[in-house]
Coordinates of C-alpha atoms in Angstrom, one line a residue:
M1 CA -15.7 1.0 36.1
K2 CA -16.8 -0.5 33.5
K3 CA -16.4 3.3 31.7
I4 CA -12.9 3.3 32.7
K5 CA -11.8 0.4 31.1
F6 CA -13.4 0.7 27.7
L7 CA -11.9 4.2 27.8
K8 CA -8.1 3.0 28.5
S9 CA -9.0 0.3 26.0
I10 CA -9.9 3.1 23.5
I11 CA -7.2 4.7 24.4
I12 CA -4.5 1.8 23.4
F13 CA -6.1 1.3 20.5
I14 CA -5.9 4.4 18.8
S15 CA -1.9 4.5 20.2
L16 CA -1.6 1.5 18.1
T17 CA -3.4 2.7 15.0
I18 CA -1.3 5.8 15.0
Y19 CA 1.6 4.2 15.9
G20 CA 1.2 1.4 13.9
C21 CA 0.6 3.9 10.6
E22 CA 3.4 6.1 11.1
K23 CA 5.6 6.0 8.2
P24 CA 8.8 3.8 8.8
E25 CA 12.0 5.4 8.6
T26 CA 13.9 4.4 5.6
K27 CA 17.8 3.5 6.0
I28 CA 20.1 4.8 3.8
S29 CA 23.2 3.4 4.4
E30 CA 26.2 5.8 6.7
L31 CA 28.7 6.5 4.9
I32 CA 29.4 9.6 6.6
Y33 CA 30.5 9.9 10.0
E34 CA 31.8 13.1 11.8
N35 CA 32.9 13.3 15.2
G36 CA 33.5 17.4 16.3
N37 CA 36.0 18.6 13.0
K38 CA 36.7 15.6 12.3
K39 CA 35.2 14.1 9.2
I40 CA 35.2 10.4 7.3
E41 CA 33.6 10.2 3.9
I42 CA 33.4 7.1 1.7
Q43 CA 33.3 7.8 -1.6
I44 CA 31.9 4.8 -3.4
Q45 CA 32.5 4.5 -7.7
D46 CA 29.1 5.8 -9.4
G47 CA 27.7 7.2 -6.4
K48 CA 26.3 4.1 -5.1
D49 CA 25.3 3.1 -1.7
Y50 CA 26.2 -0.2 -1.3
L51 CA 28.7 -2.5 -3.0
E52 CA 28.7 -6.5 -5.0
Y53 CA 29.3 -8.7 -4.8
D54 CA 32.4 -10.7 -6.7
Q55 CA 32.7 -7.2 -8.0
P56 CA 35.9 -4.9 -7.6
T57 CA 35.2 -0.9 -6.9
E58 CA 37.1 1.6 -6.1
T59 CA 36.1 3.0 -2.9
N60 CA 37.6 6.4 -1.8
F61 CA 38.0 7.6 1.9
V62 CA 37.7 11.6 2.0
L63 CA 39.3 12.7 5.2
T64 CA 38.7 15.8 6.7
N65 CA 40.7 17.2 9.7
I66 CA 42.5 13.7 9.9
A67 CA 46.7 13.2 9.6
Q68 CA 46.8 10.0 7.2
N69 CA 49.4 8.4 9.0
N70 CA 46.5 8.4 11.8
F71 CA 44.1 6.4 9.7
Y72 CA 43.4 2.8 9.4
V73 CA 40.5 0.9 7.7
I74 CA 40.3 -2.7 8.1
G75 CA 37.7 -4.7 6.0
P76 CA 38.0 -7.9 4.1
G77 CA 38.8 -7.2 0.3
I78 CA 40.7 -4.3 1.0
S79 CA 42.9 -3.0 -1.0
V80 CA 44.7 0.7 -0.3
I81 CA 46.2 2.2 -4.2
Q82 CA 46.9 5.1 -2.7
N83 CA 47.1 7.0 0.1
K84 CA 47.5 11.4 -0.6
N85 CA 46.1 14.5 -0.6
G86 CA 43.5 13.4 2.3
I87 CA 42.1 10.6 0.4
M88 CA 42.8 7.0 0.3
K89 CA 41.7 5.5 -2.4
T90 CA 40.9 1.6 -2.2
Q91 CA 39.2 -1.2 -3.8
I92 CA 36.8 -3.6 -2.3
K93 CA 36.0 -7.3 -3.8
V94 CA 34.0 -9.4 -1.5
P95 CA 33.1 -13.0 -2.8
R96 CA 29.8 -14.2 -2.7
N97 CA 28.9 -16.2 -0.1
Y98 CA 32.4 -14.7 2.1
L99 CA 30.2 -12.5 4.4
E100 CA 26.5 -14.1 7.0
T101 CA 25.1 -11.0 6.1
D102 CA 24.8 -9.1 3.4
T103 CA 26.8 -5.9 5.1
L104 CA 30.0 -5.2 4.7
N105 CA 31.7 -3.7 8.8
V106 CA 34.6 -1.6 7.8
K107 CA 36.4 -0.6 10.6
V108 CA 38.4 2.8 10.4
S109 CA 40.9 3.9 13.2
F110 CA 42.2 7.8 13.5
G111 CA 43.0 8.0 16.9
K112 CA 43.7 5.9 20.5
K113 CA 40.6 7.2 21.8
P114 CA 37.5 4.9 21.5
E115 CA 35.6 7.7 19.8
E116 CA 38.6 7.9 17.4
N117 CA 37.0 4.5 16.1
H118 CA 33.9 4.5 14.1
E119 CA 32.8 0.8 12.2
F120 CA 30.7 1.4 8.8
N121 CA 28.5 -1.0 7.7
I122 CA 28.2 -0.7 4.1
P123 CA 24.8 -2.9 2.0
M124 CA 25.9 -6.0 -0.1
K125 CA 24.0 -6.8 -3.3
T126 CA 24.2 -9.9 -5.5
A127 CA 25.2 -7.8 -9.7
E128 CA 22.9 -8.3 -11.7

């Protein structure tokens, strides 16, 4: 009976050790959303994958197979500059201390169905 308990303990220890040693998954911000043949890609100025507080940043929402007149974007600090040829040009400027977390939640909608809505979570950083 002691051998079985010992073997179980060893198996649990090895499992926890292997699980703990796995390389943590590094997740780059998700700036692309795809739903079937429809796609929305956020392109931040200078190829960054984050925004900086208090800095106006040109950001493009590139639409694939989505009608521009059905596309809406909602989020703090977003100003639409132009919307044509499948690209919505915006400028995003979020004041420091405006958000509770260092993540800007940007909601987009391109239809009436639930799957035609999406929320992007863009990391925010302090300008150096």
